[in-house]
Tab-separated table of C-alpha atoms in Angstrom:
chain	number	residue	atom	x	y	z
A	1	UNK	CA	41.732	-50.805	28.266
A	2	UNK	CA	38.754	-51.599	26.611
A	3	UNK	CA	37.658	-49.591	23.435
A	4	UNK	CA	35.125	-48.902	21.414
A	5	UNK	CA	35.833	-49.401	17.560
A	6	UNK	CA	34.613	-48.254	13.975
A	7	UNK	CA	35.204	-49.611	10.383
A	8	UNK	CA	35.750	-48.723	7.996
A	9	UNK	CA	38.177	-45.314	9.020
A	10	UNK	CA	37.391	-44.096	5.930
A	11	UNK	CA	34.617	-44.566	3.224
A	12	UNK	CA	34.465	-42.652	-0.215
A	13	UNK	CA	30.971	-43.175	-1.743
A	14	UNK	CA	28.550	-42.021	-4.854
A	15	UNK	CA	25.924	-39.770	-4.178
A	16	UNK	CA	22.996	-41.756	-3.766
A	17	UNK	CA	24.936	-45.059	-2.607
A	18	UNK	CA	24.048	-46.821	0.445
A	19	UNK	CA	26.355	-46.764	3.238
A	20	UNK	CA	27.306	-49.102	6.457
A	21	UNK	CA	29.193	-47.880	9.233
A	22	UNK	CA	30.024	-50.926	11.522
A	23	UNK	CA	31.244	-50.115	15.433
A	24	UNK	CA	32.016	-52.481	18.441
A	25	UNK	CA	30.856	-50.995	21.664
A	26	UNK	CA	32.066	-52.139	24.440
A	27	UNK	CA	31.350	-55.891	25.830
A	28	UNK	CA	29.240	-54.618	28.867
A	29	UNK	CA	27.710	-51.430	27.713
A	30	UNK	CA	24.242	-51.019	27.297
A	31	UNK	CA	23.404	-47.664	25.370
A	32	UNK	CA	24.956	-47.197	22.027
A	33	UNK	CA	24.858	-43.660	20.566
A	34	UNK	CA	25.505	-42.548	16.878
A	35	UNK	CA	27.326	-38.840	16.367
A	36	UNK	CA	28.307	-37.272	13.861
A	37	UNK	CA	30.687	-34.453	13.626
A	38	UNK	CA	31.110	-32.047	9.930
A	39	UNK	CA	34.589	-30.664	9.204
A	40	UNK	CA	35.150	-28.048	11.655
A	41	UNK	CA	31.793	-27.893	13.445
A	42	UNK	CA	31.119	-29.191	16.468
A	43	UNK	CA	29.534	-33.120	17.695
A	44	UNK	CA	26.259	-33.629	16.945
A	45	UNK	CA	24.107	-35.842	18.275
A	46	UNK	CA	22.115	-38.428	15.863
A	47	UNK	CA	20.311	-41.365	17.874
A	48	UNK	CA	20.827	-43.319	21.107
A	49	UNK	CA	19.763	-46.979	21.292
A	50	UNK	CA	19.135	-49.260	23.985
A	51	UNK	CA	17.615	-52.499	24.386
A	52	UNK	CA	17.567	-53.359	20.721
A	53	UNK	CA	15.672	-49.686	19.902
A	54	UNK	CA	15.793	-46.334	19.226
A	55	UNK	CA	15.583	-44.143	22.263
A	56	UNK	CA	16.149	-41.618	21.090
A	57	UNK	CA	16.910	-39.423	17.530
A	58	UNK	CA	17.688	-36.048	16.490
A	59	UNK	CA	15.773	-33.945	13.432
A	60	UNK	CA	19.141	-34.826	11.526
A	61	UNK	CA	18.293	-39.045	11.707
A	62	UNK	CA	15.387	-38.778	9.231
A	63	UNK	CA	14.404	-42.156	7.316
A	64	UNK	CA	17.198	-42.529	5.217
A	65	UNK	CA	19.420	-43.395	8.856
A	66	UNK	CA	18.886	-46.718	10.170
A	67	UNK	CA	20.334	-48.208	13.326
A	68	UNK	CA	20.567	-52.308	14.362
A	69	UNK	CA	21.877	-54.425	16.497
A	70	UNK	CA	22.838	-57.404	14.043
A	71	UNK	CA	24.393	-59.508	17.038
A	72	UNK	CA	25.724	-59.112	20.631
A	73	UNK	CA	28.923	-56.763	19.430
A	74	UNK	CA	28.467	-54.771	16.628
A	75	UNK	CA	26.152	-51.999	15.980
A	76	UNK	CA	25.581	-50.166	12.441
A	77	UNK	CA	24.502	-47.115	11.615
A	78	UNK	CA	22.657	-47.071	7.634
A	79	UNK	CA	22.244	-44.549	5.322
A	80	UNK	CA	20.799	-45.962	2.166
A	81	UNK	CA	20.643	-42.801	-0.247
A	82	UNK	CA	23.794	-40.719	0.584
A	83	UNK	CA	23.601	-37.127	-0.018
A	84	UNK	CA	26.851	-34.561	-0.509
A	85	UNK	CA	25.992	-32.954	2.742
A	86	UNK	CA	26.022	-36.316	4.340
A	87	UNK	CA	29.517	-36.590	4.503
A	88	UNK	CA	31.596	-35.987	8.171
A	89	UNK	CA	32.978	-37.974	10.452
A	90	UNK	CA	30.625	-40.323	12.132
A	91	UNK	CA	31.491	-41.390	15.634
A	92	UNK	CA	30.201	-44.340	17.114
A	93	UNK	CA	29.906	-43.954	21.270
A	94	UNK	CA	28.746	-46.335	24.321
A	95	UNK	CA	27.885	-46.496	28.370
A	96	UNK	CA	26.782	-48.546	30.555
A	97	UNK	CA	24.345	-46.357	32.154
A	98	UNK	CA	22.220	-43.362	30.836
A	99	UNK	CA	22.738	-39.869	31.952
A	100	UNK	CA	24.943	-40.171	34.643
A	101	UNK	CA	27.866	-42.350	33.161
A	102	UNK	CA	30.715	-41.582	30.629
A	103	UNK	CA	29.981	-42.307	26.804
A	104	UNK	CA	33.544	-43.359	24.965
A	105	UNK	CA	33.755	-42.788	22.129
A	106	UNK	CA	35.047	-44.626	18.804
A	107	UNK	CA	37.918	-43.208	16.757
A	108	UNK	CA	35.290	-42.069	14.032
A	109	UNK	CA	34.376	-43.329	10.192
A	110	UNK	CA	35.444	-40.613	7.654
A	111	UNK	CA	32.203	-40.604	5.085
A	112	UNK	CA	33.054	-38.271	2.230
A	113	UNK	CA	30.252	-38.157	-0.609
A	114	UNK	CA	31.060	-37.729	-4.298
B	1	UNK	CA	16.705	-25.023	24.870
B	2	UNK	CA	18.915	-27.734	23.855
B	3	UNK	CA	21.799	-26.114	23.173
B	4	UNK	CA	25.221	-25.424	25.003
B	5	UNK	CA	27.295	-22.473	24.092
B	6	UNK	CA	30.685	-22.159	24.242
B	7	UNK	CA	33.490	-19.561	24.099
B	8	UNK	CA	36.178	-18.791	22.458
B	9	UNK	CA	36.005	-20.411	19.449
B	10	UNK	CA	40.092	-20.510	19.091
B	11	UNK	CA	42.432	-19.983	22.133
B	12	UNK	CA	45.949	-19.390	22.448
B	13	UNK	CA	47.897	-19.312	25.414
B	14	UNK	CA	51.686	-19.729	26.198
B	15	UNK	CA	52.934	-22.318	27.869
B	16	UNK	CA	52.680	-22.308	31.416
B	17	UNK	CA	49.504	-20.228	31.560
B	18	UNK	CA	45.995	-20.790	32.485
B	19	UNK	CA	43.639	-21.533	29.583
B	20	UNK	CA	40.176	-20.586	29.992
B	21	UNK	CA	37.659	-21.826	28.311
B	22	UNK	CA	33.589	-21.234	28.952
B	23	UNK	CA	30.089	-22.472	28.395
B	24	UNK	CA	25.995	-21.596	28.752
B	25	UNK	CA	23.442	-23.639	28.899
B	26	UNK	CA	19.436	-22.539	29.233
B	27	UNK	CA	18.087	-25.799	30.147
B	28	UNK	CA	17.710	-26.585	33.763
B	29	UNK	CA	16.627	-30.422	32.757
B	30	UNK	CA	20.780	-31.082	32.077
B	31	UNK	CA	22.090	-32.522	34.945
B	32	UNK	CA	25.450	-33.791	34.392
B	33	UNK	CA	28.423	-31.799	32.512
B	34	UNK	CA	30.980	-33.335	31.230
B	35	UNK	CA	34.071	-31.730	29.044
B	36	UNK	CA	35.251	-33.836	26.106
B	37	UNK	CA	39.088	-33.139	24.575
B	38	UNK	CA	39.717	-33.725	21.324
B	39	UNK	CA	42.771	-34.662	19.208
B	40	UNK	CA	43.173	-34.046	15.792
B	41	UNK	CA	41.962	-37.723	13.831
B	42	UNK	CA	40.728	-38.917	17.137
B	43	UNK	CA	37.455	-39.334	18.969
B	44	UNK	CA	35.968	-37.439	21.870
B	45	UNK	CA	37.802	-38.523	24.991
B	46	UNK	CA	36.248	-37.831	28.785
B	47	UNK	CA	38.489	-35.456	30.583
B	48	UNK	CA	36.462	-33.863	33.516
B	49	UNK	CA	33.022	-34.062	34.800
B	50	UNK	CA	30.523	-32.449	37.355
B	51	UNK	CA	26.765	-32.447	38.783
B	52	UNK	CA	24.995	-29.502	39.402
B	53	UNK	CA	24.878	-30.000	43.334
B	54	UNK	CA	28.380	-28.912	43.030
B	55	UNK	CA	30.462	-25.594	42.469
B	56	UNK	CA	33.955	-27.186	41.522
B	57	UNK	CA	35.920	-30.391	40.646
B	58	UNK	CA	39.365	-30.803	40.335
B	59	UNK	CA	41.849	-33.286	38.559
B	60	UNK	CA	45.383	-32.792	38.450
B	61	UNK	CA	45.900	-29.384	36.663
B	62	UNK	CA	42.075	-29.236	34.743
B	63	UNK	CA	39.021	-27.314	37.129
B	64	UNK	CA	35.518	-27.381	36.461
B	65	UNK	CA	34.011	-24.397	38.280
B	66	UNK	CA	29.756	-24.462	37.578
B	67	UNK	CA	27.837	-21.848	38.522
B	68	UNK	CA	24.298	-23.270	38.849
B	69	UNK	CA	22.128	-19.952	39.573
B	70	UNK	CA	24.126	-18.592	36.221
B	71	UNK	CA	23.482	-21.778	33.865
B	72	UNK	CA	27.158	-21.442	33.315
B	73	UNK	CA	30.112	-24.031	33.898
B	74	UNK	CA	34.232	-23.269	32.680
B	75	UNK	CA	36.932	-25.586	31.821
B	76	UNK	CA	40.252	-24.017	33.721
B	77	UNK	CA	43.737	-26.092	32.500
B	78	UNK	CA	46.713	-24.087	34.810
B	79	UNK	CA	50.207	-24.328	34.216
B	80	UNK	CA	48.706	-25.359	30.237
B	81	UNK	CA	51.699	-27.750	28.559
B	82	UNK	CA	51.792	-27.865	24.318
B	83	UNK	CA	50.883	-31.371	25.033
B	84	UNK	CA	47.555	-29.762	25.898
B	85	UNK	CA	46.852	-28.275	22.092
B	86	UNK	CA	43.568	-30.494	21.057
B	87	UNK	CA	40.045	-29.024	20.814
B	88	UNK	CA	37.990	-29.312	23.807
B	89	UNK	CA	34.127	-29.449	23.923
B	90	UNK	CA	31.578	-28.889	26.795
B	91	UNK	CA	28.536	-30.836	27.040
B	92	UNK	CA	25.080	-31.162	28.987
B	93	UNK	CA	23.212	-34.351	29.489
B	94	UNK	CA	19.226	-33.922	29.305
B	95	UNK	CA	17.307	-37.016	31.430
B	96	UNK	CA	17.146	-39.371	28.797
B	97	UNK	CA	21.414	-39.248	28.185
B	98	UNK	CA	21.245	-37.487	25.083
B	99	UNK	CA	24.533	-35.769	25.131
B	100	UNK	CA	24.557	-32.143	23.859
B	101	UNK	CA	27.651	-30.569	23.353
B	102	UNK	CA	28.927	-27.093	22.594
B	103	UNK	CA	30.967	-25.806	19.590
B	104	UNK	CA	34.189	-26.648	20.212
B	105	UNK	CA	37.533	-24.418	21.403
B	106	UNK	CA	40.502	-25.380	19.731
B	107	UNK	CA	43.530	-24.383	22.035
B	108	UNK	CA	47.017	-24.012	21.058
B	109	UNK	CA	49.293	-23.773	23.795
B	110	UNK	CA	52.744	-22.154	22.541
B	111	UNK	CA	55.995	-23.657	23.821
């Protein structure tokens, strides 16, 4: 069954270090999404991309997030100054259509800032 | 506007039962509702979804009932199995596929 999938699981980081969370959606989706989900609280939404730009982005995806679309698989989510309240699980999702469609989700990156 | 609020926070039920689980929305832009499970270390997972144009959807032992007039939609899992324990979110998509979801019910079905 196809699946979407993260690296790293797990990234320990400096305060103020920059920060690349990798994900391969799958091969025929279209929309990529970026959540992110603090201990405990519930999945929240941080920018949807299609067609190699943002659609997308919540209050939380200010200018320190970046998204791109290096190549035809993977898709990375940036955060180039990391701040303590920065750090959650990350979850990477994609569909292949918008609105109506299922988004599947990625088994998560653990960020935890220092 | 955006939001979607859900209730209980926690649930526990024995096994066997009927777990019951319930959201809100306000915005009548959302037009597809899906409910997410969630295991411990895992990733949201689809389990059930329904469109406003109708009242209920069932799969197997899980039951969306959506009450459109109300804004409000309810996860229903009969004859709940421990195998069911994981926490379960409801979410609203707005037109653009921006997927909303609620806080989260962690259920704990007791053997």
């Amino acid at each position: 069954e196809p699946e979407v999938t993260q690296t790293p699981s797990h990234q320990v980081t400096q305060m103020g270090q920059e920060v690349i969370l990798r994900c391969v959606p799958i091969s025929n989706h279209l929309y990529f999404y970026w959540y992110r989900q603090i201990l405990g609280q519930k999945v929240e939404f941080l920018v949807s991309f299609y067609n190699n730009e943002i659609s997308e982005k919540s209050e939380i995806f200010d200018d320190q997030f970046s998204v791109e679309r290096p190549d035809g698989s993977n898709f990375t989510l940036k955060i180039r100054s990391t701040k303590l309240e920065d750090s959650a699980m990350y979850f990477c999702a994609s569909s292949d259509q918008v609105g109506k469609g299922e988004l599947f989700f990625g088994e998560g990156s653990r960020l935890t800032v220092l | 506007q955006q939001q979607v609020k859900q209730s209980p926070q926690s649930l526990i039920v024995q096994k066997g039962g009927i777990s019951i689980i319930n959201c809100a929305y306000e915005n009548t832009a959302f037009d597809y509702f899906p409910w997410y499970q969630q295991f411990p270390g895992k990733g949201p997972a689809l389990l059930i979804a329904i469109r406003p144009d109708v009242s209920e959807k069932k799969e197997g032992r899980f039951t969306i009932s959506f009450n459109k007039s109300a804004k409000q939609f309810s996860l229903h899992i009969m004859d709940s199995q421990p195998g069911d324990s994981a926490t379960y979110f409801c979410a609203a998509y707005n037109q653009g596929g921006k997927l909303i979801f609620g806080q989260g019910t962690e259920l704990s079905v007791k053997p």
